[in-house]
Amino acid sequence: MGVLRQDGLPIPDEVRGMHDLRGRVALVTGAASGLGRAMAWGFACFGADVAIIDRDAAAAESAAAELASGTGRRAAAFAAEASDEQEVDEAVKRATQALGPIDVLVNGAGHNIRKPLIEFSKAEFDSLLHVHVRGAFLFCRAVGLQMRDRRRGSIINIASIMGHVGVPNVSAYAAAKGGLVQLTKVLALEMAPYGVRVNAIAPGFIDTPLTRQHPAEVRRRISDTTPLGRFGEARELIGPAVFLASDAASFVTGTSLVVDGGWTAQ
Ligand SMILES: NC(=O)c1ccc[n+]([C@@H]2O[C@H](COP(=O)([O-])OP(=O)(O)OC[C@H]3O[C@@H](n4cnc5c(N)ncnc54)[C@H](O)[C@@H]3O)[C@@H](O)[C@H]2O)c1
């Protein structure tokens, strides 16, 4: 917190500017679609320049163009497979060259496979562990090195309520998201001495291409069992993401912020 009054409270302009991200660079993975796209948009609306990373190169380019023309901020798109070490390191290097050192990292790339554990192939199981755990590890390592040296930064891992509670047919996804929650806690402890904060967001059921794969009957059941009575919208992740990215969350690290319309409160 910058300017304080004599009584120790911040001046009103400081309080109103707590979420200001001007002069910062955010790198968001999975930002060509769904939650990543919405969070990248939110960061740019609060003043950040944004690197859009996704394995879908064309969709990443189009999200970057949409963001630059809609918000006036700088945006650059880089194609990378999140679980590939070389591609991740190269994307982080190129993003840094294009926009400057990274202040905010969001690990949002991912997919889901729903079926009973005994029907999973090894390749299907591995694909979920690879993108959600190895992918986050690779980006945290590449960007974390910069953040450690600059002694600043905020990392946000997009976990899930499935990383906190058990639900049938999502064994590999839940194992991966649970692993991501733990990775977040340990990294938060390791990076705290350098002033780098590391948190997770655990969304519940949000309406994106990922959850539109559910049959209509399953979607109805999800809405009916969510206390707020509906799916969340991708834009409803903007507030939590901007909060964790910004100085408003200056004393928040190592936590998992649940955004689920009350689902896990039951
Ligand atoms: N939608 C939900 O209800 C929900 C709930 C909890 C957690 N999540 C998590 O939020 C994140 C985003 O999900 P979404 O709903 O926005 O899905 P989405 O399908 O709309 O977007 C995911 C994006 O990630 C990209 N991607 C996937 N695998 C990748 C890989 N290996 N390398 C690089 N890019 C990759 C895709 O191309 C896509 O653009 C995921 O980690 C998901 O598990 C979503």
GROMACS .gro file of C-alpha atoms and ligand atoms in nm:
model
  310
    1MET     CA    1   0.000   0.000   0.000
    2GLY     CA    2   0.147   0.337  -0.106
    3VAL     CA    3   0.009   0.659   0.042
    4LEU     CA    4  -0.125   0.638   0.398
    5ARG     CA    5  -0.307   0.894   0.613
    6GLN     CA    6  -0.175   0.988   0.954
    7ASP     CA    7  -0.409   0.736   1.114
    8GLY     CA    8  -0.254   0.456   0.904
    9LEU     CA    9  -0.547   0.413   0.667
   10PRO     CA   10  -0.486   0.438   0.292
   11ILE     CA   11  -0.609   0.752   0.117
   12PRO     CA   12  -0.936   0.697  -0.079
   13ASP     CA   13  -0.762   0.705  -0.419
   14GLU     CA   14  -0.533   0.423  -0.304
   15VAL     CA   15  -0.833   0.215  -0.199
   16ARG     CA   16  -1.020   0.280  -0.524
   17GLY     CA   17  -0.707   0.185  -0.722
   18MET     CA   18  -0.642  -0.144  -0.540
   19HIS     CA   19  -0.740  -0.347  -0.846
   20ASP     CA   20  -0.542  -0.134  -1.089
   21LEU     CA   21  -0.324  -0.349  -1.316
   22ARG     CA   22  -0.182  -0.068  -1.533
   23GLY     CA   23   0.185  -0.122  -1.612
   24ARG     CA   24   0.160  -0.497  -1.549
   25VAL     CA   25   0.187  -0.789  -1.785
   26ALA     CA   26  -0.035  -1.096  -1.748
   27LEU     CA   27   0.023  -1.432  -1.915
   28VAL     CA   28  -0.288  -1.651  -1.932
   29THR     CA   29  -0.287  -2.011  -2.057
   30GLY     CA   30  -0.599  -2.156  -2.214
   31ALA     CA   31  -0.693  -1.796  -2.292
   32ALA     CA   32  -0.842  -1.867  -2.635
   33SER     CA   33  -1.169  -1.987  -2.479
   34GLY     CA   34  -1.394  -1.996  -2.174
   35LEU     CA   35  -1.257  -1.889  -1.838
   36GLY     CA   36  -0.907  -1.801  -1.962
   37ARG     CA   37  -1.046  -1.571  -2.231
   38ALA     CA   38  -1.273  -1.395  -1.979
   39MET     CA   39  -0.995  -1.351  -1.722
   40ALA     CA   40  -0.752  -1.219  -1.987
   41TRP     CA   41  -1.020  -0.968  -2.090
   42GLY     CA   42  -1.072  -0.867  -1.726
   43PHE     CA   43  -0.699  -0.807  -1.669
   44ALA     CA   44  -0.682  -0.588  -1.982
   45CYS     CA   45  -0.988  -0.390  -1.867
   46PHE     CA   46  -0.795  -0.312  -1.546
   47GLY     CA   47  -0.496  -0.196  -1.752
   48ALA     CA   48  -0.268  -0.500  -1.799
   49ASP     CA   49  -0.104  -0.603  -2.123
   50VAL     CA   50  -0.179  -0.970  -2.187
   51ALA     CA   51  -0.005  -1.270  -2.342
   52ILE     CA   52  -0.261  -1.523  -2.465
   53ILE     CA   53  -0.123  -1.880  -2.465
   54ASP     CA   54  -0.317  -2.172  -2.609
   55ARG     CA   55  -0.258  -2.484  -2.815
   56ASP     CA   56  -0.525  -2.356  -3.057
   57ALA     CA   57  -0.316  -2.100  -3.246
   58ALA     CA   58  -0.597  -1.951  -3.456
   59ALA     CA   59  -0.832  -1.908  -3.159
   60ALA     CA   60  -0.547  -1.754  -2.955
   61GLU     CA   61  -0.479  -1.500  -3.233
   62SER     CA   62  -0.843  -1.409  -3.250
   63ALA     CA   63  -0.873  -1.371  -2.869
   64ALA     CA   64  -0.565  -1.144  -2.869
   65ALA     CA   65  -0.708  -0.931  -3.152
   66GLU     CA   66  -1.045  -0.906  -2.972
   67LEU     CA   67  -0.871  -0.801  -2.651
   68ALA     CA   68  -0.646  -0.540  -2.813
   69SER     CA   69  -0.923  -0.378  -3.014
   70GLY     CA   70  -1.180  -0.396  -2.731
   71THR     CA   71  -0.964  -0.267  -2.444
   72GLY     CA   72  -0.682  -0.071  -2.608
   73ARG     CA   73  -0.420  -0.277  -2.425
   74ARG     CA   74  -0.133  -0.464  -2.590
   75ALA     CA   75  -0.200  -0.833  -2.651
   76ALA     CA   76   0.009  -1.105  -2.812
   77ALA     CA   77  -0.080  -1.466  -2.889
   78PHE     CA   78   0.155  -1.764  -2.867
   79ALA     CA   79   0.070  -2.124  -2.949
   80ALA     CA   80   0.198  -2.381  -2.701
   81GLU     CA   81   0.106  -2.725  -2.570
   82ALA     CA   82   0.098  -2.668  -2.193
   83SER     CA   83   0.254  -3.004  -2.107
   84ASP     CA   84   0.552  -2.969  -2.343
   85GLU     CA   85   0.861  -2.830  -2.170
   86GLN     CA   86   1.023  -2.681  -2.479
   87GLU     CA   87   0.704  -2.519  -2.605
   88VAL     CA   88   0.630  -2.370  -2.263
   89ASP     CA   89   0.980  -2.226  -2.218
   90GLU     CA   90   0.975  -2.086  -2.572
   91ALA     CA   91   0.629  -1.928  -2.528
   92VAL     CA   92   0.730  -1.764  -2.199
   93LYS     CA   93   1.051  -1.633  -2.358
   94ARG     CA   94   0.869  -1.489  -2.659
   95ALA     CA   95   0.589  -1.340  -2.447
   96THR     CA   96   0.846  -1.169  -2.225
   97GLN     CA   97   1.032  -1.032  -2.527
   98ALA     CA   98   0.707  -0.901  -2.675
   99LEU     CA   99   0.541  -0.750  -2.368
  100GLY     CA  100   0.802  -0.736  -2.088
  101PRO     CA  101   0.849  -0.936  -1.767
  102ILE     CA  102   0.541  -1.116  -1.642
  103ASP     CA  103   0.366  -0.993  -1.327
  104VAL     CA  104   0.063  -1.223  -1.335
  105LEU     CA  105   0.048  -1.587  -1.446
  106VAL     CA  106  -0.279  -1.776  -1.481
  107ASN     CA  107  -0.268  -2.149  -1.550
  108GLY     CA  108  -0.606  -2.212  -1.713
  109ALA     CA  109  -0.536  -2.455  -1.998
  110GLY     CA  110  -0.713  -2.786  -1.961
  111HIS     CA  111  -0.979  -3.035  -2.055
  112ASN     CA  112  -1.182  -3.310  -1.886
  113ILE     CA  113  -1.271  -3.673  -1.954
  114ARG     CA  114  -1.571  -3.814  -1.768
  115LYS     CA  115  -1.610  -4.190  -1.722
  116PRO     CA  116  -1.569  -4.453  -1.447
  117LEU     CA  117  -1.207  -4.508  -1.341
  118ILE     CA  118  -1.206  -4.868  -1.456
  119GLU     CA  119  -1.286  -4.756  -1.812
  120PHE     CA  120  -0.998  -4.507  -1.840
  121SER     CA  121  -0.710  -4.584  -2.074
  122LYS     CA  122  -0.363  -4.499  -1.950
  123ALA     CA  123  -0.333  -4.236  -2.225
  124GLU     CA  124  -0.657  -4.066  -2.117
  125PHE     CA  125  -0.551  -4.065  -1.752
  126ASP     CA  126  -0.206  -3.930  -1.839
  127SER     CA  127  -0.347  -3.655  -2.063
  128LEU     CA  128  -0.531  -3.502  -1.766
  129LEU     CA  129  -0.237  -3.526  -1.529
  130HIS     CA  130  -0.011  -3.386  -1.798
  131VAL     CA  131  -0.207  -3.073  -1.880
  132HIS     CA  132  -0.331  -2.983  -1.531
  133VAL     CA  133  -0.030  -3.074  -1.317
  134ARG     CA  134   0.274  -3.091  -1.543
  135GLY     CA  135   0.150  -2.794  -1.748
  136ALA     CA  136   0.104  -2.576  -1.440
  137PHE     CA  137   0.442  -2.689  -1.306
  138LEU     CA  138   0.619  -2.595  -1.632
  139PHE     CA  139   0.460  -2.248  -1.650
  140CYS     CA  140   0.510  -2.185  -1.276
  141ARG     CA  141   0.878  -2.277  -1.314
  142ALA     CA  142   0.941  -2.069  -1.627
  143VAL     CA  143   0.756  -1.760  -1.504
  144GLY     CA  144   0.845  -1.819  -1.137
  145LEU     CA  145   1.216  -1.777  -1.216
  146GLN     CA  146   1.149  -1.425  -1.346
  147MET     CA  147   0.919  -1.343  -1.055
  148ARG     CA  148   1.173  -1.465  -0.799
  149ASP     CA  149   1.444  -1.247  -0.952
  150ARG     CA  150   1.213  -0.943  -0.968
  151ARG     CA  151   1.073  -1.019  -0.619
  152ARG     CA  152   0.715  -0.961  -0.731
  153GLY     CA  153   0.432  -1.145  -0.899
  154SER     CA  154   0.103  -1.327  -0.859
  155ILE     CA  155   0.038  -1.681  -0.982
  156ILE     CA  156  -0.319  -1.811  -1.012
  157ASN     CA  157  -0.380  -2.179  -1.082
  158ILE     CA  158  -0.727  -2.266  -1.208
  159ALA     CA  159  -0.813  -2.574  -1.004
  160SER     CA  160  -1.172  -2.690  -0.951
  161ILE     CA  161  -1.417  -2.787  -0.678
  162MET     CA  162  -1.326  -3.141  -0.795
  163GLY     CA  163  -0.986  -3.078  -0.636
  164HIS     CA  164  -1.164  -3.043  -0.301
  165VAL     CA  165  -1.458  -3.287  -0.310
  166GLY     CA  166  -1.519  -3.624  -0.472
  167VAL     CA  167  -1.770  -3.669  -0.756
  168PRO     CA  168  -1.815  -3.991  -0.958
  169ASN     CA  169  -1.663  -4.027  -1.308
  170VAL     CA  170  -1.392  -3.759  -1.278
  171SER     CA  171  -1.113  -3.960  -1.111
  172ALA     CA  172  -0.822  -3.840  -1.325
  173TYR     CA  173  -0.948  -3.481  -1.341
  174ALA     CA  174  -1.005  -3.471  -0.963
  175ALA     CA  175  -0.664  -3.627  -0.896
  176ALA     CA  176  -0.504  -3.367  -1.122
  177LYS     CA  177  -0.694  -3.073  -0.969
  178GLY     CA  178  -0.623  -3.198  -0.616
  179GLY     CA  179  -0.257  -3.214  -0.715
  180LEU     CA  180  -0.279  -2.859  -0.847
  181VAL     CA  181  -0.423  -2.736  -0.516
  182GLN     CA  182  -0.128  -2.893  -0.331
  183LEU     CA  183   0.123  -2.761  -0.585
  184THR     CA  184  -0.025  -2.416  -0.520
  185LYS     CA  185   0.021  -2.441  -0.143
  186VAL     CA  186   0.381  -2.562  -0.160
  187LEU     CA  187   0.483  -2.307  -0.424
  188ALA     CA  188   0.320  -2.033  -0.215
  189LEU     CA  189   0.549  -2.126   0.075
  190GLU     CA  190   0.858  -2.143  -0.146
  191MET     CA  191   0.787  -1.809  -0.316
  192ALA     CA  192   0.668  -1.612  -0.012
  193PRO     CA  193   1.020  -1.500   0.084
  194TYR     CA  194   1.047  -1.339  -0.261
  195GLY     CA  195   0.718  -1.149  -0.236
  196VAL     CA  196   0.550  -1.370  -0.496
  197ARG     CA  197   0.195  -1.482  -0.414
  198VAL     CA  198   0.055  -1.813  -0.538
  199ASN     CA  199  -0.317  -1.899  -0.518
  200ALA     CA  200  -0.575  -2.120  -0.683
  201ILE     CA  201  -0.928  -2.052  -0.798
  202ALA     CA  202  -1.161  -2.349  -0.764
  203PRO     CA  203  -1.458  -2.291  -0.995
  204GLY     CA  204  -1.776  -2.490  -0.968
  205PHE     CA  205  -1.989  -2.543  -1.280
  206ILE     CA  206  -1.936  -2.259  -1.525
  207ASP     CA  207  -2.099  -2.237  -1.868
  208THR     CA  208  -1.812  -2.279  -2.120
  209PRO     CA  209  -1.741  -2.512  -2.414
  210LEU     CA  210  -1.602  -2.755  -2.155
  211THR     CA  211  -1.930  -2.795  -1.967
  212ARG     CA  212  -2.154  -2.758  -2.274
  213GLN     CA  213  -2.045  -3.116  -2.350
  214HIS     CA  214  -2.278  -3.235  -2.070
  215PRO     CA  215  -2.614  -3.375  -2.187
  216ALA     CA  216  -2.911  -3.142  -2.125
  217GLU     CA  217  -3.040  -3.362  -1.843
  218VAL     CA  218  -2.703  -3.344  -1.660
  219ARG     CA  219  -2.689  -2.966  -1.707
  220ARG     CA  220  -3.037  -2.938  -1.556
  221ARG     CA  221  -2.933  -3.147  -1.257
  222ILE     CA  222  -2.625  -2.931  -1.206
  223SER     CA  223  -2.835  -2.612  -1.208
  224ASP     CA  224  -3.088  -2.768  -0.971
  225THR     CA  225  -2.819  -2.876  -0.722
  226THR     CA  226  -2.634  -2.543  -0.728
  227PRO     CA  227  -2.765  -2.319  -0.447
  228LEU     CA  228  -2.768  -2.013  -0.676
  229GLY     CA  229  -2.980  -2.224  -0.914
  230ARG     CA  230  -2.772  -2.192  -1.232
  231PHE     CA  231  -2.435  -2.237  -1.398
  232GLY     CA  232  -2.183  -1.959  -1.344
  233GLU     CA  233  -2.082  -1.741  -1.639
  234ALA     CA  234  -1.720  -1.714  -1.752
  235ARG     CA  235  -1.730  -1.339  -1.682
  236GLU     CA  236  -1.797  -1.415  -1.314
  237LEU     CA  237  -1.438  -1.536  -1.286
  238ILE     CA  238  -1.308  -1.187  -1.371
  239GLY     CA  239  -1.366  -1.045  -1.021
  240PRO     CA  240  -1.191  -1.330  -0.835
  241ALA     CA  241  -0.900  -1.335  -1.085
  242VAL     CA  242  -0.846  -0.957  -1.078
  243PHE     CA  243  -0.865  -0.964  -0.698
  244LEU     CA  244  -0.594  -1.231  -0.669
  245ALA     CA  245  -0.379  -1.069  -0.939
  246SER     CA  246  -0.389  -0.723  -0.785
  247ASP     CA  247  -0.270  -0.542  -0.472
  248ALA     CA  248  -0.619  -0.594  -0.326
  249ALA     CA  249  -0.495  -0.945  -0.238
  250SER     CA  250  -0.154  -0.835  -0.106
  251PHE     CA  251  -0.181  -1.062   0.204
  252VAL     CA  252  -0.349  -1.356   0.027
  253THR     CA  253  -0.128  -1.651  -0.064
  254GLY     CA  254  -0.150  -2.030  -0.057
  255THR     CA  255  -0.528  -2.037  -0.070
  256SER     CA  256  -0.790  -2.179  -0.303
  257LEU     CA  257  -1.075  -1.939  -0.373
  258VAL     CA  258  -1.394  -2.137  -0.435
  259VAL     CA  259  -1.627  -1.979  -0.694
  260ASP     CA  260  -1.915  -2.225  -0.719
  261GLY     CA  261  -2.252  -2.061  -0.650
  262GLY     CA  262  -2.254  -2.237  -0.311
  263TRP     CA  263  -2.216  -2.593  -0.442
  264THR     CA  264  -1.952  -2.707  -0.190
  265ALA     CA  265  -2.126  -2.533   0.101
  266GLN     CA  266  -2.383  -2.813   0.105
  267LIG     N1  267  -1.597  -2.462  -1.700
  267LIG     C1  268  -1.602  -2.512  -1.577
  267LIG     O1  269  -1.709  -2.540  -1.522
  267LIG     C2  270  -1.475  -2.534  -1.500
  267LIG     C3  271  -1.486  -2.568  -1.365
  267LIG     C4  272  -1.371  -2.589  -1.292
  267LIG     C5  273  -1.248  -2.574  -1.350
  267LIG     N2  274  -1.239  -2.543  -1.481
  267LIG     C6  275  -1.104  -2.531  -1.537
  267LIG     O2  276  -1.090  -2.406  -1.599
  267LIG     C7  277  -0.995  -2.418  -1.704
  267LIG     C8  278  -1.057  -2.361  -1.832
  267LIG     O3  279  -1.172  -2.436  -1.865
  267LIG     P1  280  -1.286  -2.380  -1.960
  267LIG     O4  281  -1.413  -2.422  -1.902
  267LIG     O5  282  -1.261  -2.236  -1.988
  267LIG     O6  283  -1.262  -2.471  -2.091
  267LIG     P2  284  -1.251  -2.431  -2.245
  267LIG     O7  285  -1.253  -2.561  -2.314
  267LIG     O8  286  -1.351  -2.327  -2.280
  267LIG     O9  287  -1.106  -2.364  -2.258
  267LIG     C9  288  -0.988  -2.437  -2.238
  267LIG    C10  289  -0.880  -2.378  -2.327
  267LIG    O10  290  -0.757  -2.445  -2.293
  267LIG    C11  291  -0.693  -2.483  -2.414
  267LIG     N3  292  -0.614  -2.604  -2.388
  267LIG    C12  293  -0.662  -2.725  -2.349
  267LIG     N4  294  -0.563  -2.812  -2.334
  267LIG    C13  295  -0.449  -2.745  -2.362
  267LIG    C14  296  -0.312  -2.782  -2.363
  267LIG     N5  297  -0.275  -2.907  -2.333
  267LIG     N6  298  -0.220  -2.689  -2.395
  267LIG    C15  299  -0.258  -2.562  -2.427
  267LIG     N7  300  -0.386  -2.522  -2.429
  267LIG    C16  301  -0.481  -2.612  -2.395
  267LIG    C17  302  -0.804  -2.509  -2.514
  267LIG    O11  303  -0.757  -2.497  -2.648
  267LIG    C18  304  -0.905  -2.402  -2.476
  267LIG    O12  305  -0.882  -2.281  -2.548
  267LIG    C19  306  -0.959  -2.566  -1.714
  267LIG    O13  307  -0.840  -2.589  -1.642
  267LIG    C20  308  -1.075  -2.634  -1.645
  267LIG    O14  309  -1.039  -2.757  -1.591
  267LIG    C21  310  -1.349  -2.521  -1.559
   0.00000   0.00000   0.00000
